[in-house]
PDB file of C-alpha atoms in Angstrom:
ATOM      1  CA  MET A   1     120.610 114.703  58.288  1.00 52.00           C
ATOM      2  CA  GLY A   2     119.883 118.196  57.163  1.00 49.00           C
ATOM      3  CA  ASN A   3     122.781 119.810  59.084  1.00 52.00           C
ATOM      4  CA  THR A   4     126.560 119.809  59.227  1.00 51.00           C
ATOM      5  CA  VAL A   5     126.349 118.263  62.684  1.00 53.00           C
ATOM      6  CA  SER A   6     124.817 114.868  62.228  1.00 56.00           C
ATOM      7  CA  CYS A   7     124.653 111.486  63.858  1.00 54.00           C
ATOM      8  CA  CYS A   8     126.224 110.184  60.660  1.00 53.00           C
ATOM      9  CA  VAL A   9     129.226 112.512  60.434  1.00 46.00           C
ATOM     10  CA  SER A  10     132.625 111.570  61.759  1.00 43.00           C
ATOM     11  CA  PRO A  11     133.971 114.189  64.186  1.00 43.00           C
ATOM     12  CA  GLU A  12     137.350 114.169  62.421  1.00 46.00           C
ATOM     13  CA  SER A  13     135.778 115.109  59.092  1.00 43.00           C
ATOM     14  CA  SER A  14     133.514 117.906  60.351  1.00 41.00           C
ATOM     15  CA  PRO A  15     134.754 121.484  59.899  1.00 43.00           C
ATOM     16  CA  LYS A  16     135.933 123.286  62.978  1.00 42.00           C
ATOM     17  CA  LEU A  17     133.947 126.474  63.519  1.00 42.00           C
ATOM     18  CA  PRO A  18     135.412 129.404  65.431  1.00 47.00           C
ATOM     19  CA  SER A  19     134.294 129.122  69.007  1.00 47.00           C
ATOM     20  CA  ARG A  20     132.399 131.931  70.681  1.00 49.00           C
ATOM     21  CA  GLN A  21     130.972 132.400  74.111  1.00 53.00           C
ATOM     22  CA  PRO A  22     127.381 131.096  74.412  1.00 51.00           C
ATOM     23  CA  ALA A  23     126.163 134.410  75.820  1.00 52.00           C
ATOM     24  CA  GLU A  24     127.592 136.279  72.825  1.00 54.00           C
ATOM     25  CA  ARG A  25     125.920 133.865  70.408  1.00 51.00           C
ATOM     26  CA  LEU A  26     122.559 134.270  72.132  1.00 48.00           C
ATOM     27  CA  GLU A  27     122.822 138.084  72.093  1.00 53.00           C
ATOM     28  CA  GLU A  28     123.727 137.995  68.426  1.00 50.00           C
ATOM     29  CA  LEU A  29     120.691 135.876  67.601  1.00 46.00           C
ATOM     30  CA  GLN A  30     118.408 138.132  69.620  1.00 49.00           C
ATOM     31  CA  THR A  31     119.685 141.407  68.116  1.00 48.00           C
ATOM     32  CA  SER A  32     119.837 140.116  64.535  1.00 46.00           C
ATOM     33  CA  THR A  33     116.041 139.981  64.321  1.00 44.00           C
ATOM     34  CA  GLU A  34     115.401 143.495  65.676  1.00 44.00           C
ATOM     35  CA  VAL A  35     114.371 146.361  63.380  1.00 40.00           C
ATOM     36  CA  SER A  36     116.973 149.093  62.988  1.00 40.00           C
ATOM     37  CA  ASP A  37     116.374 152.782  63.634  1.00 44.00           C
ATOM     38  CA  ASP A  38     115.917 153.661  59.964  1.00 44.00           C
ATOM     39  CA  ASN A  39     112.950 151.269  59.691  1.00 43.00           C
ATOM     40  CA  THR A  40     114.912 148.827  57.513  1.00 41.00           C
ATOM     41  CA  VAL A  41     114.731 145.145  58.305  1.00 38.00           C
ATOM     42  CA  PRO A  42     118.048 143.197  58.116  1.00 40.00           C
ATOM     43  CA  TYR A  43     118.264 140.541  55.448  1.00 40.00           C
ATOM     44  CA  LEU A  44     117.125 137.112  56.610  1.00 39.00           C
ATOM     45  CA  GLN A  45     117.437 133.947  54.554  1.00 40.00           C
ATOM     46  CA  HIS A  46     114.310 132.151  53.539  1.00 40.00           C
ATOM     47  CA  ILE A  47     113.614 129.062  55.619  1.00 38.00           C
ATOM     48  CA  SER A  48     114.200 126.731  52.666  1.00 41.00           C
ATOM     49  CA  ASP A  49     117.630 128.333  52.061  1.00 46.00           C
ATOM     50  CA  ARG A  50     118.917 127.689  55.561  1.00 45.00           C
ATOM     51  CA  GLU A  51     119.508 123.966  55.078  1.00 50.00           C
ATOM     52  CA  VAL A  52     123.175 123.198  54.548  1.00 51.00           C
ATOM     53  CA  PRO A  53     123.636 122.045  50.916  1.00 49.00           C
ATOM     54  CA  ASP A  54     126.399 119.504  51.419  1.00 46.00           C
ATOM     55  CA  VAL A  55     124.517 117.344  53.882  1.00 43.00           C
ATOM     56  CA  ARG A  56     124.451 114.272  51.683  1.00 42.00           C
ATOM     57  CA  ASP A  57     128.240 114.134  51.343  1.00 45.00           C
ATOM     58  CA  LYS A  58     128.727 114.277  55.111  1.00 43.00           C
ATOM     59  CA  ARG A  59     126.019 111.776  56.027  1.00 43.00           C
ATOM     60  CA  LYS A  60     128.465 109.036  57.024  1.00 44.00           C
ATOM     61  CA  SER A  61     127.641 108.767  60.723  1.00 46.00           C
ATOM     62  CA  ASN A  62     129.334 109.445  64.004  1.00 51.00           C
ATOM     63  CA  HIS A  63     128.858 105.790  64.831  1.00 47.00           C
ATOM     64  CA  ILE A  64     131.414 104.800  62.159  1.00 46.00           C
ATOM     65  CA  ASN A  65     134.218 104.969  64.745  1.00 46.00           C
ATOM     66  CA  HIS A  66     132.346 102.443  66.917  1.00 47.00           C
ATOM     67  CA  ILE A  67     131.348  99.896  64.278  1.00 44.00           C
ATOM     68  CA  SER A  68     134.598  97.966  64.632  1.00 43.00           C
ATOM     69  CA  HIS A  69     133.962  97.612  68.372  1.00 45.00           C
ATOM     70  CA  VAL A  70     130.393  96.345  68.045  1.00 47.00           C
ATOM     71  CA  SER A  71     130.165  92.591  68.127  1.00 44.00           C
ATOM     72  CA  PRO A  72     128.132  91.124  65.278  1.00 44.00           C
ATOM     73  CA  GLY A  73     126.077  88.984  67.653  1.00 44.00           C
ATOM     74  CA  PRO A  74     123.938  86.042  66.589  1.00 46.00           C
ATOM     75  CA  LEU A  75     122.665  86.006  63.029  1.00 44.00           C
ATOM     76  CA  SER A  76     118.944  86.510  63.478  1.00 54.00           C
ATOM     77  CA  LYS A  77     118.091  88.076  60.136  1.00 58.00           C
ATOM     78  CA  LYS A  78     115.217  86.415  58.324  1.00 60.00           C
ATOM     79  CA  TYR A  79     115.303  85.790  54.589  1.00 60.00           C
ATOM     80  CA  SER A  80     112.390  85.408  52.221  1.00 59.00           C
ATOM     81  CA  SER A  81     111.815  82.155  50.353  1.00 63.00           C
ATOM     82  CA  CYS A  82     109.478  80.906  47.652  1.00 65.00           C
ATOM     83  CA  SER A  83     106.773  80.119  50.214  1.00 63.00           C
ATOM     84  CA  THR A  84     107.283  82.942  52.756  1.00 70.00           C
ATOM     85  CA  ILE A  85     107.994  86.642  52.350  1.00 70.00           C
ATOM     86  CA  PHE A  86     109.331  88.560  55.345  1.00 67.00           C
ATOM     87  CA  ILE A  87     108.737  92.320  55.493  1.00 68.00           C
ATOM     88  CA  ASP A  88     108.692  94.875  58.287  1.00 66.00           C
ATOM     89  CA  ASP A  89     105.782  97.129  59.045  1.00 65.00           C
ATOM     90  CA  SER A  90     107.813 100.332  58.860  1.00 69.00           C
ATOM     91  CA  THR A  91     107.450 102.776  55.974  1.00 73.00           C
ATOM     92  CA  VAL A  92     108.422 106.399  55.452  1.00 79.00           C
ATOM     93  CA  SER A  93     104.869 107.542  56.091  1.00 76.00           C
ATOM     94  CA  GLN A  94     104.221 105.075  58.951  1.00 78.00           C
ATOM     95  CA  PRO A  95     107.468 104.122  60.734  1.00 85.00           C
ATOM     96  CA  ASN A  96     107.566 101.548  63.493  1.00 85.00           C
ATOM     97  CA  LEU A  97     107.398 103.504  66.761  1.00 89.00           C
ATOM     98  CA  LYS A  98     109.616 101.346  68.973  1.00 90.00           C
ATOM     99  CA  SER A  99     112.314 100.797  66.367  1.00 90.00           C
ATOM    100  CA  THR A 100     112.337 104.449  65.353  1.00 93.00           C
ATOM    101  CA  ILE A 101     112.778 105.624  68.957  1.00 94.00           C
ATOM    102  CA  LYS A 102     115.643 103.153  69.382  1.00 93.00           C
ATOM    103  CA  CYS A 103     117.370 104.519  66.280  1.00 94.00           C
ATOM    104  CA  VAL A 104     116.829 108.164  67.231  1.00 95.00           C
ATOM    105  CA  THR A 105     118.171 107.630  70.756  1.00 96.00           C
ATOM    106  CA  LEU A 106     121.139 105.733  69.331  1.00 95.00           C
ATOM    107  CA  ALA A 107     121.910 108.723  67.117  1.00 95.00           C
ATOM    108  CA  ILE A 108     121.719 110.980  70.191  1.00 96.00           C
ATOM    109  CA  TYR A 109     124.002 108.578  72.061  1.00 95.00           C
ATOM    110  CA  TYR A 110     126.667 108.839  69.327  1.00 95.00           C
ATOM    111  CA  HIS A 111     126.342 112.621  69.332  1.00 95.00           C
ATOM    112  CA  ILE A 112     127.211 112.625  73.037  1.00 95.00           C
ATOM    113  CA  LYS A 113     129.902 109.988  72.674  1.00 93.00           C
ATOM    114  CA  ASN A 114     131.739 111.627  69.767  1.00 92.00           C
ATOM    115  CA  ARG A 115     131.506 115.274  70.787  1.00 92.00           C
ATOM    116  CA  ASP A 116     134.616 117.430  70.484  1.00 91.00           C
ATOM    117  CA  SER A 117     133.875 119.756  73.402  1.00 92.00           C
ATOM    118  CA  ASP A 118     131.205 120.682  75.948  1.00 91.00           C
ATOM    119  CA  ARG A 119     129.791 123.942  74.556  1.00 93.00           C
ATOM    120  CA  SER A 120     126.451 124.614  76.199  1.00 93.00           C
ATOM    121  CA  LEU A 121     124.025 127.251  77.473  1.00 94.00           C
ATOM    122  CA  ASP A 122     122.705 127.739  80.987  1.00 93.00           C
ATOM    123  CA  ILE A 123     119.099 127.234  79.877  1.00 94.00           C
ATOM    124  CA  PHE A 124     119.898 123.607  79.046  1.00 94.00           C
ATOM    125  CA  ASP A 125     122.073 122.852  82.082  1.00 92.00           C
ATOM    126  CA  GLU A 126     120.397 120.237  84.261  1.00 90.00           C
ATOM    127  CA  LYS A 127     122.181 121.478  87.382  1.00 89.00           C
ATOM    128  CA  LEU A 128     120.747 124.987  86.971  1.00 91.00           C
ATOM    129  CA  HIS A 129     117.350 123.784  85.739  1.00 90.00           C
ATOM    130  CA  PRO A 130     116.727 120.323  87.223  1.00 87.00           C
ATOM    131  CA  LEU A 131     113.918 118.169  85.858  1.00 87.00           C
ATOM    132  CA  SER A 132     113.252 116.526  89.225  1.00 85.00           C
ATOM    133  CA  ARG A 133     113.677 117.231  92.907  1.00 83.00           C
ATOM    134  CA  GLU A 134     116.239 114.485  93.260  1.00 84.00           C
ATOM    135  CA  PRO A 135     119.729 115.912  93.810  1.00 84.00           C
ATOM    136  CA  VAL A 136     121.861 116.031  90.678  1.00 83.00           C
ATOM    137  CA  PRO A 137     125.060 113.949  91.117  1.00 84.00           C
ATOM    138  CA  ASP A 138     128.340 115.818  91.338  1.00 84.00           C
ATOM    139  CA  ASP A 139     129.688 113.966  88.301  1.00 84.00           C
ATOM    140  CA  TYR A 140     126.578 114.652  86.202  1.00 86.00           C
ATOM    141  CA  SER A 141     128.632 116.573  83.616  1.00 86.00           C
ATOM    142  CA  ARG A 142     131.377 113.965  83.277  1.00 88.00           C
ATOM    143  CA  VAL A 143     129.617 110.600  82.914  1.00 90.00           C
ATOM    144  CA  ASP A 144     128.187 109.873  79.469  1.00 93.00           C
ATOM    145  CA  PRO A 145     124.701 108.323  79.576  1.00 93.00           C
ATOM    146  CA  GLU A 146     124.197 104.852  78.170  1.00 94.00           C
ATOM    147  CA  HIS A 147     121.912 104.229  75.220  1.00 95.00           C
ATOM    148  CA  LYS A 148     119.389 102.437  77.447  1.00 94.00           C
ATOM    149  CA  LEU A 149     119.061 105.498  79.703  1.00 95.00           C
ATOM    150  CA  ILE A 150     118.412 107.819  76.751  1.00 96.00           C
ATOM    151  CA  TYR A 151     115.915 105.343  75.288  1.00 96.00           C
ATOM    152  CA  ARG A 152     113.972 105.053  78.562  1.00 95.00           C
ATOM    153  CA  PHE A 153     113.797 108.839  78.917  1.00 95.00           C
ATOM    154  CA  VAL A 154     112.484 109.378  75.361  1.00 95.00           C
ATOM    155  CA  ARG A 155     110.222 106.321  75.442  1.00 95.00           C
ATOM    156  CA  THR A 156     108.581 107.539  78.664  1.00 93.00           C
ATOM    157  CA  LEU A 157     107.783 110.930  77.136  1.00 92.00           C
ATOM    158  CA  PHE A 158     106.438 109.416  73.912  1.00 93.00           C
ATOM    159  CA  SER A 159     104.272 106.888  75.745  1.00 91.00           C
ATOM    160  CA  ALA A 160     102.811 109.417  78.178  1.00 89.00           C
ATOM    161  CA  ALA A 161     102.163 112.056  75.502  1.00 88.00           C
ATOM    162  CA  GLN A 162     101.061 109.447  72.902  1.00 89.00           C
ATOM    163  CA  LEU A 163     103.415 110.822  70.247  1.00 90.00           C
ATOM    164  CA  THR A 164     104.016 109.182  66.871  1.00 90.00           C
ATOM    165  CA  ALA A 165     107.131 107.757  65.250  1.00 91.00           C
ATOM    166  CA  GLU A 166     107.188 110.604  62.723  1.00 92.00           C
ATOM    167  CA  CYS A 167     107.495 112.995  65.670  1.00 94.00           C
ATOM    168  CA  ALA A 168     110.631 111.120  66.796  1.00 95.00           C
ATOM    169  CA  ILE A 169     112.288 111.704  63.415  1.00 95.00           C
ATOM    170  CA  VAL A 170     111.378 115.404  63.479  1.00 95.00           C
ATOM    171  CA  THR A 171     112.792 115.550  67.027  1.00 96.00           C
ATOM    172  CA  LEU A 172     116.188 114.445  65.709  1.00 96.00           C
ATOM    173  CA  VAL A 173     115.952 117.004  62.887  1.00 96.00           C
ATOM    174  CA  TYR A 174     115.429 119.845  65.371  1.00 96.00           C
ATOM    175  CA  LEU A 175     118.104 118.544  67.733  1.00 96.00           C
ATOM    176  CA  GLU A 176     120.791 118.409  65.053  1.00 96.00           C
ATOM    177  CA  ARG A 177     119.639 121.745  63.641  1.00 96.00           C
ATOM    178  CA  LEU A 178     120.093 123.270  67.105  1.00 95.00           C
ATOM    179  CA  LEU A 179     123.620 121.888  67.418  1.00 95.00           C
ATOM    180  CA  THR A 180     124.507 123.381  64.027  1.00 94.00           C
ATOM    181  CA  TYR A 181     122.861 126.799  64.295  1.00 95.00           C
ATOM    182  CA  ALA A 182     123.797 127.530  67.917  1.00 94.00           C
ATOM    183  CA  GLU A 183     127.227 125.837  67.762  1.00 93.00           C
ATOM    184  CA  LEU A 184     126.449 123.716  70.803  1.00 93.00           C
ATOM    185  CA  ASP A 185     127.441 120.220  71.904  1.00 94.00           C
ATOM    186  CA  ILE A 186     125.017 117.761  73.432  1.00 95.00           C
ATOM    187  CA  CYS A 187     126.781 116.442  76.518  1.00 94.00           C
ATOM    188  CA  PRO A 188     125.942 114.760  79.843  1.00 94.00           C
ATOM    189  CA  ALA A 189     125.086 118.105  81.439  1.00 93.00           C
ATOM    190  CA  ASN A 190     122.453 119.188  78.918  1.00 94.00           C
ATOM    191  CA  TRP A 191     121.207 116.187  76.927  1.00 95.00           C
ATOM    192  CA  LYS A 192     117.936 115.753  78.824  1.00 94.00           C
ATOM    193  CA  ARG A 193     116.786 119.344  78.429  1.00 94.00           C
ATOM    194  CA  ILE A 194     117.876 119.558  74.783  1.00 96.00           C
ATOM    195  CA  VAL A 195     116.003 116.351  73.977  1.00 96.00           C
ATOM    196  CA  LEU A 196     112.967 117.569  75.925  1.00 94.00           C
ATOM    197  CA  GLY A 197     112.984 120.876  74.050  1.00 94.00           C
ATOM    198  CA  ALA A 198     113.228 119.114  70.685  1.00 95.00           C
ATOM    199  CA  ILE A 199     110.352 116.745  71.572  1.00 94.00           C
ATOM    200  CA  LEU A 200     108.252 119.652  72.815  1.00 92.00           C
ATOM    201  CA  LEU A 201     108.731 121.575  69.578  1.00 93.00           C
ATOM    202  CA  ALA A 202     108.331 118.558  67.284  1.00 93.00           C
ATOM    203  CA  SER A 203     105.069 117.522  68.926  1.00 91.00           C
ATOM    204  CA  LYS A 204     103.601 120.998  68.388  1.00 90.00           C
ATOM    205  CA  VAL A 205     104.725 121.295  64.778  1.00 88.00           C
ATOM    206  CA  TRP A 206     103.988 117.753  63.610  1.00 82.00           C
ATOM    207  CA  ASP A 207     100.919 116.552  65.477  1.00 75.00           C
ATOM    208  CA  ASP A 208      97.514 118.088  64.780  1.00 71.00           C
ATOM    209  CA  GLN A 209      96.564 117.802  68.449  1.00 71.00           C
ATOM    210  CA  ALA A 210      99.745 118.931  70.140  1.00 70.00           C
ATOM    211  CA  VAL A 211     100.547 118.393  73.801  1.00 76.00           C
ATOM    212  CA  TRP A 212     100.526 121.609  75.824  1.00 82.00           C
ATOM    213  CA  ASN A 213     103.440 122.621  78.006  1.00 83.00           C
ATOM    214  CA  VAL A 214     101.303 122.140  81.085  1.00 83.00           C
ATOM    215  CA  ASP A 215     100.710 118.538  80.008  1.00 81.00           C
ATOM    216  CA  TYR A 216     104.443 117.874  80.040  1.00 83.00           C
ATOM    217  CA  CYS A 217     104.469 119.231  83.576  1.00 83.00           C
ATOM    218  CA  GLN A 218     102.081 116.406  84.455  1.00 82.00           C
ATOM    219  CA  ILE A 219     104.629 113.918  83.063  1.00 84.00           C
ATOM    220  CA  LEU A 220     107.660 115.609  84.641  1.00 85.00           C
ATOM    221  CA  LYS A 221     105.947 116.655  87.840  1.00 80.00           C
ATOM    222  CA  ASP A 222     108.816 118.699  89.286  1.00 82.00           C
ATOM    223  CA  ILE A 223     109.234 121.079  86.345  1.00 88.00           C
ATOM    224  CA  THR A 224     107.285 124.332  86.106  1.00 89.00           C
ATOM    225  CA  VAL A 225     105.355 125.748  83.168  1.00 90.00           C
ATOM    226  CA  GLU A 226     107.461 128.920  83.281  1.00 92.00           C
ATOM    227  CA  ASP A 227     110.632 126.857  82.873  1.00 92.00           C
ATOM    228  CA  MET A 228     109.118 124.971  79.932  1.00 91.00           C
ATOM    229  CA  ASN A 229     108.038 128.207  78.250  1.00 92.00           C
ATOM    230  CA  GLU A 230     111.454 129.794  78.694  1.00 94.00           C
ATOM    231  CA  MET A 231     113.249 126.743  77.312  1.00 93.00           C
ATOM    232  CA  GLU A 232     110.906 126.607  74.314  1.00 93.00           C
ATOM    233  CA  ARG A 233     111.472 130.300  73.584  1.00 94.00           C
ATOM    234  CA  HIS A 234     115.266 129.918  73.723  1.00 95.00           C
ATOM    235  CA  PHE A 235     115.085 126.792  71.557  1.00 96.00           C
ATOM    236  CA  LEU A 236     113.138 128.657  68.858  1.00 95.00           C
ATOM    237  CA  GLU A 237     115.488 131.634  68.962  1.00 95.00           C
ATOM    238  CA  LEU A 238     118.539 129.399  68.601  1.00 95.00           C
ATOM    239  CA  LEU A 239     116.860 127.658  65.659  1.00 95.00           C
ATOM    240  CA  GLN A 240     116.291 131.119  64.143  1.00 93.00           C
ATOM    241  CA  PHE A 241     112.638 130.022  64.027  1.00 94.00           C
ATOM    242  CA  ASN A 242     113.459 127.548  61.264  1.00 94.00           C
ATOM    243  CA  ILE A 243     110.974 124.789  62.075  1.00 93.00           C
ATOM    244  CA  ASN A 244     110.266 123.798  58.477  1.00 93.00           C
ATOM    245  CA  VAL A 245     111.058 120.141  57.676  1.00 93.00           C
ATOM    246  CA  PRO A 246     110.835 119.439  53.932  1.00 92.00           C
ATOM    247  CA  ALA A 247     109.783 115.999  52.770  1.00 91.00           C
ATOM    248  CA  SER A 248     113.243 115.380  51.297  1.00 92.00           C
ATOM    249  CA  VAL A 249     114.947 116.085  54.642  1.00 94.00           C
ATOM    250  CA  TYR A 250     112.476 113.861  56.483  1.00 94.00           C
ATOM    251  CA  ALA A 251     113.028 111.001  54.014  1.00 93.00           C
ATOM    252  CA  LYS A 252     116.825 111.258  54.287  1.00 94.00           C
ATOM    253  CA  TYR A 253     116.597 111.062  58.070  1.00 95.00           C
ATOM    254  CA  TYR A 254     114.306 108.033  57.865  1.00 93.00           C
ATOM    255  CA  PHE A 255     116.571 106.021  55.564  1.00 92.00           C
ATOM    256  CA  ASP A 256     119.736 107.078  57.410  1.00 93.00           C
ATOM    257  CA  LEU A 257     118.165 105.860  60.653  1.00 93.00           C
ATOM    258  CA  ARG A 258     117.405 102.529  58.987  1.00 89.00           C
ATOM    259  CA  GLN A 259     121.039 102.277  57.915  1.00 90.00           C
ATOM    260  CA  LEU A 260     122.106 103.143  61.457  1.00 91.00           C
ATOM    261  CA  ALA A 261     119.887 100.324  62.726  1.00 87.00           C
ATOM    262  CA  ASP A 262     121.434  97.816  60.308  1.00 85.00           C
ATOM    263  CA  ASP A 263     124.966  98.834  61.297  1.00 88.00           C
ATOM    264  CA  ASN A 264     124.174  98.317  64.987  1.00 87.00           C
ATOM    265  CA  ASN A 265     122.072  95.138  64.768  1.00 81.00           C
ATOM    266  CA  LEU A 266     118.853  97.008  65.534  1.00 77.00           C
ATOM    267  CA  SER A 267     116.945  95.640  62.593  1.00 70.00           C
ATOM    268  CA  PHE A 268     113.306  96.531  62.230  1.00 67.00           C
ATOM    269  CA  PRO A 269     111.120  93.530  63.167  1.00 66.00           C
ATOM    270  CA  LEU A 270     110.360  91.258  60.217  1.00 66.00           C
ATOM    271  CA  GLU A 271     107.064  89.417  60.048  1.00 69.00           C
ATOM    272  CA  PRO A 272     105.790  86.952  57.428  1.00 73.00           C
ATOM    273  CA  LEU A 273     103.466  88.460  54.845  1.00 74.00           C
ATOM    274  CA  ASN A 274      99.954  87.093  55.375  1.00 75.00           C
ATOM    275  CA  ASN A 275      96.697  87.831  53.578  1.00 80.00           C
ATOM    276  CA  GLN A 276      95.682  90.628  55.948  1.00 79.00           C
ATOM    277  CA  ARG A 277      98.973  92.487  55.646  1.00 71.00           C
ATOM    278  CA  ALA A 278      99.022  91.968  51.879  1.00 76.00           C
ATOM    279  CA  GLN A 279      95.563  93.509  51.533  1.00 80.00           C
ATOM    280  CA  LYS A 280      96.631  96.438  53.706  1.00 75.00           C
ATOM    281  CA  LEU A 281      99.718  97.071  51.564  1.00 73.00           C
ATOM    282  CA  GLU A 282      97.624  96.819  48.410  1.00 78.00           C
ATOM    283  CA  ALA A 283      95.109  99.329  49.773  1.00 79.00           C
ATOM    284  CA  ILE A 284      97.877 101.785  50.693  1.00 71.00           C
ATOM    285  CA  SER A 285      99.470 101.387  47.245  1.00 74.00           C
ATOM    286  CA  ARG A 286      96.123 101.926  45.505  1.00 79.00           C
ATOM    287  CA  LEU A 287      95.468 105.023  47.589  1.00 76.00           C
ATOM    288  CA  CYS A 288      98.852 106.522  46.698  1.00 70.00           C
ATOM    289  CA  GLU A 289      98.374 105.582  43.028  1.00 75.00           C
ATOM    290  CA  ASP A 290      94.987 107.322  42.890  1.00 74.00           C
ATOM    291  CA  LYS A 291      96.476 110.381  44.574  1.00 69.00           C
ATOM    292  CA  TYR A 292      99.249 110.680  41.986  1.00 65.00           C
ATOM    293  CA  LYS A 293      96.779 110.138  39.147  1.00 73.00           C
ATOM    294  CA  ASP A 294      94.679 113.038  40.404  1.00 68.00           C
ATOM    295  CA  LEU A 295      97.783 115.227  40.598  1.00 64.00           C
ATOM    296  CA  SER A 296      98.816 114.280  37.050  1.00 65.00           C
ATOM    297  CA  ARG A 297      95.322 115.038  35.722  1.00 68.00           C
ATOM    298  CA  ALA A 298      95.392 118.463  37.347  1.00 62.00           C
ATOM    299  CA  ALA A 299      98.791 119.144  35.798  1.00 58.00           C
ATOM    300  CA  MET A 300      97.516 118.062  32.354  1.00 57.00           C
ATOM    301  CA  ARG A 301      94.488 120.352  32.648  1.00 56.00           C
ATOM    302  CA  ARG A 302      96.768 123.285  33.366  1.00 52.00           C
ATOM    303  CA  SER A 303      98.973 122.434  30.376  1.00 50.00           C
ATOM    304  CA  PHE A 304      95.941 122.204  28.044  1.00 49.00           C
ATOM    305  CA  SER A 305      94.628 125.628  29.021  1.00 50.00           C
ATOM    306  CA  ALA A 306      96.092 127.236  25.881  1.00 49.00           C
ATOM    307  CA  ASP A 307      94.339 124.812  23.473  1.00 49.00           C
ATOM    308  CA  ASN A 308      91.169 126.894  23.397  1.00 51.00           C
ATOM    309  CA  LEU A 309      92.898 129.688  21.562  1.00 47.00           C
ATOM    310  CA  ILE A 310      91.404 130.006  18.029  1.00 49.00           C
ATOM    311  CA  GLY A 311      94.543 131.224  16.413  1.00 50.00           C
ATOM    312  CA  ILE A 312      97.474 133.517  16.672  1.00 47.00           C
ATOM    313  CA  ARG A 313      96.749 137.047  15.627  1.00 52.00           C
ATOM    314  CA  ARG A 314      99.349 138.706  13.479  1.00 52.00           C
ATOM    315  CA  SER A 315      99.516 142.436  12.710  1.00 53.00           C
ATOM    316  CA  ASN A 316     100.775 143.760   9.426  1.00 57.00           C
ATOM    317  CA  ALA A 317     104.072 145.559   9.560  1.00 51.00           C
ATOM    318  CA  VAL A 318     103.960 149.265   8.681  1.00 52.00           C
ATOM    319  CA  LEU A 319     106.892 150.350   6.574  1.00 51.00           C
ATOM    320  CA  SER A 320     107.539 154.056   6.449  1.00 44.00           C
TER     321      SER A 320
END
C-alpha cells in the first residue's frame, strides 16, 4: 500500500532493515533538511520519487498468516439473478464509511499483531503522553488491542469530526508511510497516538474544511493543544513532509482494503438495485463520461495546433 511496510505484507517476507536508536533517527531527519555553511542545500528526492517501487509485489497482506485461523462463518453473500441485481454503494470516489473504517482498523490490527519488534519514539508513547486522565495500566505495552477496540477509537474520532471515508484511506497511507520512513513499529504502547496523528494529518490534507487541533481537544478533552501541535510536527518530520497521495496509490489502497474485507468476511453491504439507485449510478457515469470527453477535446485541440502552418520553409543550400 505505497510502502514496504504494509497491512498486506507478510512479516517473514519483508526485508530486515538495520536497527538504529529512535533518537538518532530523529536527529538525522532534523539535520538532513538544514542548509549547510556553504549555502548549498543537500539533495532531497522529489515527493513523487519517494514511493517505494516494488509495492505491488509485496502487497500480499500481514493477515495472510491468520486466514487459516479465521472461521468461514455462515454464508451470507448475496448473488444476483435475472430479476434482482445486488450491488454495494461503495466506489473508489465514494467509499462506504462504516465498511472502510472497519477495513482500515483491521489493517492496523494486523500491523500490531504481526510486528517483529517494538521500535517506538517517546512522542507516541501513551504512558509519557496520555490521552486521558485515567491511569494507564501497567501492562499497557504488552497486551495487544482487539480489533473492536481500535474500531471504536477510530469510529469515535470520525463521527465527532465528521470525517469522510476517503480520509480513512489516506490515514492508512500516512500510517504505513510513517512505519516505513521512520523504521517504527505500531505496538500496544503507541498505536493510539500514531493513529491520532495520522487522522489529524489526513483530515487537514484531504478535507477542504479541516478540523483544527483545538477541535480534537474538544473530542479528547484531556489532551492539550501544545501536545497535539508537537505530535503533528514530529509526524511531519518523520514523514519527511511527504504528504502527497497520488491517485494510483489511493486506488491500490482502496482495492486492497476490499480484498482484505473479503478475506475476513467483512463484505461491503449489498443492496438490491432499484430505480433510484440505478438513476444515481447513471448520472455519475454520465458525469464522468462528459468529464473525459472534455479532457479528450482539449488534448485534440493541442495536437491540432500545428495545422495552421501554411507550409514548411526550405532554404537553398549554398555550395562554396
